[in-house]
C-alpha positions as a LaTeX table, in Angstrom:
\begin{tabular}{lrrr}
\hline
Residue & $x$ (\AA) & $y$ (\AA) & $z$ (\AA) \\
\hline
Unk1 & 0.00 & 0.00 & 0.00 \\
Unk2 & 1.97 & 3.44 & $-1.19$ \\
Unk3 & 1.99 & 5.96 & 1.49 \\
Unk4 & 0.18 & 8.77 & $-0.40$ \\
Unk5 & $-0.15$ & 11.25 & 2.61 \\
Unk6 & 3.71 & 10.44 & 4.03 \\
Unk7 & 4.89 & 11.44 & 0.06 \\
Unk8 & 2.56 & 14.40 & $-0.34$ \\
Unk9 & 3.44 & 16.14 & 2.96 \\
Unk10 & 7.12 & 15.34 & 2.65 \\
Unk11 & 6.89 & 16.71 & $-1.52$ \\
Unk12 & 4.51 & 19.84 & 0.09 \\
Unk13 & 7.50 & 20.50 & 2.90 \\
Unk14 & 10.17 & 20.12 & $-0.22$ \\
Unk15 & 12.05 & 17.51 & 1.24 \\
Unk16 & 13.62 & 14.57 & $-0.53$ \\
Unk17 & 13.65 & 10.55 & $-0.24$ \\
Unk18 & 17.39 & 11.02 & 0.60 \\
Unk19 & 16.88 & 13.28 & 3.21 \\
Unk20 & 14.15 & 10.78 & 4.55 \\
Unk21 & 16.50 & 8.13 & 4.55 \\
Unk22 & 18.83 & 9.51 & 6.10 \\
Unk23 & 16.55 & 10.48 & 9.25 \\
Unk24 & 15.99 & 6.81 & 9.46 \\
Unk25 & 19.39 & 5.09 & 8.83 \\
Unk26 & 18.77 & 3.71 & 5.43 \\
Unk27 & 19.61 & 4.29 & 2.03 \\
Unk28 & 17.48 & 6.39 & $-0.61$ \\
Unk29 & 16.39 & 3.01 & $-2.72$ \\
Unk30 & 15.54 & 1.25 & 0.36 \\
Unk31 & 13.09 & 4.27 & 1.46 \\
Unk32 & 11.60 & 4.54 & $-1.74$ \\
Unk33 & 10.64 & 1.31 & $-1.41$ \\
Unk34 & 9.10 & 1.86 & 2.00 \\
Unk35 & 6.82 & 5.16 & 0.76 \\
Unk36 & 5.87 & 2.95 & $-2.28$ \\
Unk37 & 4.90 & 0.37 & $-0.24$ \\
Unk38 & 6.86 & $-2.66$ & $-0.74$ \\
Unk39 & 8.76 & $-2.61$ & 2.34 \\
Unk40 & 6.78 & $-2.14$ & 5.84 \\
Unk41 & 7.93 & 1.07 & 7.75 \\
Unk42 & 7.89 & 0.49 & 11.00 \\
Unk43 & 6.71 & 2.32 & 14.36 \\
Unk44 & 10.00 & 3.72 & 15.45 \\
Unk45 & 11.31 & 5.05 & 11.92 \\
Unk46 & 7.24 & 6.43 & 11.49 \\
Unk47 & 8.32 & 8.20 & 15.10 \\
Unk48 & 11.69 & 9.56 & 13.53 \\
Unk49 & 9.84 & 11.09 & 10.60 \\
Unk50 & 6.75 & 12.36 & 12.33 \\
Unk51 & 9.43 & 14.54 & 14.62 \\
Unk52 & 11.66 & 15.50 & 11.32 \\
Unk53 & 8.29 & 16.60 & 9.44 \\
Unk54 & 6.68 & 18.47 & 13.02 \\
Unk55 & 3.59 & 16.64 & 12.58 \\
Unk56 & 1.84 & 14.27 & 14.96 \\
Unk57 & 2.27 & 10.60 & 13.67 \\
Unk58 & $-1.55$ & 10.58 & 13.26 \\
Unk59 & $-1.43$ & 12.95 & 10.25 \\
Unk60 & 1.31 & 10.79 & 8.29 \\
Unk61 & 0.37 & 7.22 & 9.35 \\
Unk62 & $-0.82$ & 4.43 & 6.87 \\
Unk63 & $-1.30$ & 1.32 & 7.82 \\
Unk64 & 0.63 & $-1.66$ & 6.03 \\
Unk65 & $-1.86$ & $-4.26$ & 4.80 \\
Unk66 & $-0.31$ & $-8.15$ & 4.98 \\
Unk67 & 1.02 & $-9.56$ & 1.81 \\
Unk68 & 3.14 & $-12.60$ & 0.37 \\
Unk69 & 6.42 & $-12.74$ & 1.31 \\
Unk70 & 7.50 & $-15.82$ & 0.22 \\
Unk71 & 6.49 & $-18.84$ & $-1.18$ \\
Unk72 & 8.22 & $-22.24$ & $-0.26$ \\
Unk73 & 10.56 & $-21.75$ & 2.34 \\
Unk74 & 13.01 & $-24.09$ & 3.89 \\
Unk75 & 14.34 & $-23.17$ & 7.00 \\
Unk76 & 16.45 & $-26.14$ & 7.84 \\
Unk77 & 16.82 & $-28.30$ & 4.65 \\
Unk78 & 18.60 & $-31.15$ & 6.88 \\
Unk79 & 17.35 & $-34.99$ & 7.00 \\
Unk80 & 14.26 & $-35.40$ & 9.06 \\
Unk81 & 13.39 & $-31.45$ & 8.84 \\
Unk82 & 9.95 & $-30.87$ & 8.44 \\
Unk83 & 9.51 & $-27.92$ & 6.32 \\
Unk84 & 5.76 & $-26.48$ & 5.57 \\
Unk85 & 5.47 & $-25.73$ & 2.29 \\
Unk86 & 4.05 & $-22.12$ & 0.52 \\
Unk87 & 3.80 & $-19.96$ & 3.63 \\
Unk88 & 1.79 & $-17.28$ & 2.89 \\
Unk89 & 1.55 & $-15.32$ & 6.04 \\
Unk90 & 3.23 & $-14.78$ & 9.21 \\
Unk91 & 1.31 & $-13.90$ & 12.46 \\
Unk92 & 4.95 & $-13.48$ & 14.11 \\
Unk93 & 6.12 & $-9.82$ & 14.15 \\
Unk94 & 9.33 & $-11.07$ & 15.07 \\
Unk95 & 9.49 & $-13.50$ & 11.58 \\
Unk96 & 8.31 & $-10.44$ & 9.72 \\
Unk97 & 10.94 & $-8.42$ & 10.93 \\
Unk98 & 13.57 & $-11.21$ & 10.82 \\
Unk99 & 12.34 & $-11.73$ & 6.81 \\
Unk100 & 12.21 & $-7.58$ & 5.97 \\
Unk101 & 15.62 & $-7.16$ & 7.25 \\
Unk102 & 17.01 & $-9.88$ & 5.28 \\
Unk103 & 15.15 & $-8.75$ & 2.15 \\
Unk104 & 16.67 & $-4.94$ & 2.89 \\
Unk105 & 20.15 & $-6.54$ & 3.42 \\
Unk106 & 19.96 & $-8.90$ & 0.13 \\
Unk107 & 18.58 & $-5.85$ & $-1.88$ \\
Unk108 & 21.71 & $-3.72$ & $-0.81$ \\
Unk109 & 23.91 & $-6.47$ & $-1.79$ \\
Unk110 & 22.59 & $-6.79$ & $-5.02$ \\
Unk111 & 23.11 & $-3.07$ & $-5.68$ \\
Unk112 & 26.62 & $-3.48$ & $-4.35$ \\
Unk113 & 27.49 & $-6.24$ & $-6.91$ \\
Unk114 & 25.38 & $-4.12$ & $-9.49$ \\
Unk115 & 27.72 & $-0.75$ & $-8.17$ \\
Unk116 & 31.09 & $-3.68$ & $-8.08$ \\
Unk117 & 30.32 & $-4.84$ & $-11.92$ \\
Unk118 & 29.64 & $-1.75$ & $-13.16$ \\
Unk119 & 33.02 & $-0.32$ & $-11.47$ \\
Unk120 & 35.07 & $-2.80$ & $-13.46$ \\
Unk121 & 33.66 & $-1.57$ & $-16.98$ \\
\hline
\end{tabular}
């Protein structure tokens, strides 16, 4: 779900993505992906840019609505595992988070080797 009112009030204050980003410890791609909607922002980086943008939380706030994050997993692919196949959803907060920082830290690595191959060009 895009965060329509966090992108028009930070576009009506003139501020940037980057500028975003770096209120919340994260790189400009990574945030865009959070005000588009594909990543989940979550409460303390909607507290660090309710206080940058002088607005209550209230005003900026969208909730994130639950979607696929991925299908088939195996978390322990050893003899006698049982793995359960096409999870769909997590009720865990702590899985969630555990799964959207890997995702964040697997995106940045593919930019580095993207930045890395490009380099050697």
């Amino acid at each position: 779900m895009q965060k329509e009112k966090l992108r028009a009030i930070r576009k009506q204050k003139g501020y940037t993505q980057q500028q975003i980003a770096d209120i919340i410890a994260t790189d400009v791609s990574n945030y865009s992906r959070k005000e588009s909607g594909d990543v989940r922002i979550f409460r303390d980086e909607w507290e660090k840019i309710s206080r940058f943008l002088d607005l209550p939380m209230e005003e900026i706030y969208e909730d994130d609505e639950a979607k696929t994050i991925i299908q088939n997993p195996v978390f322990n692919d050893s003899p006698g595992s049982y793995a359960m196949g096409n999870v769909t959803h997590f009720n865990n907060e702590m899985s969630l988070a555990i799964i959207k920082n890997l995702q964040e830290y697997i995106e940045l690595l593919k930019d580095e080797v993207k930045r890395l191959k490009e380099g050697k060009k």
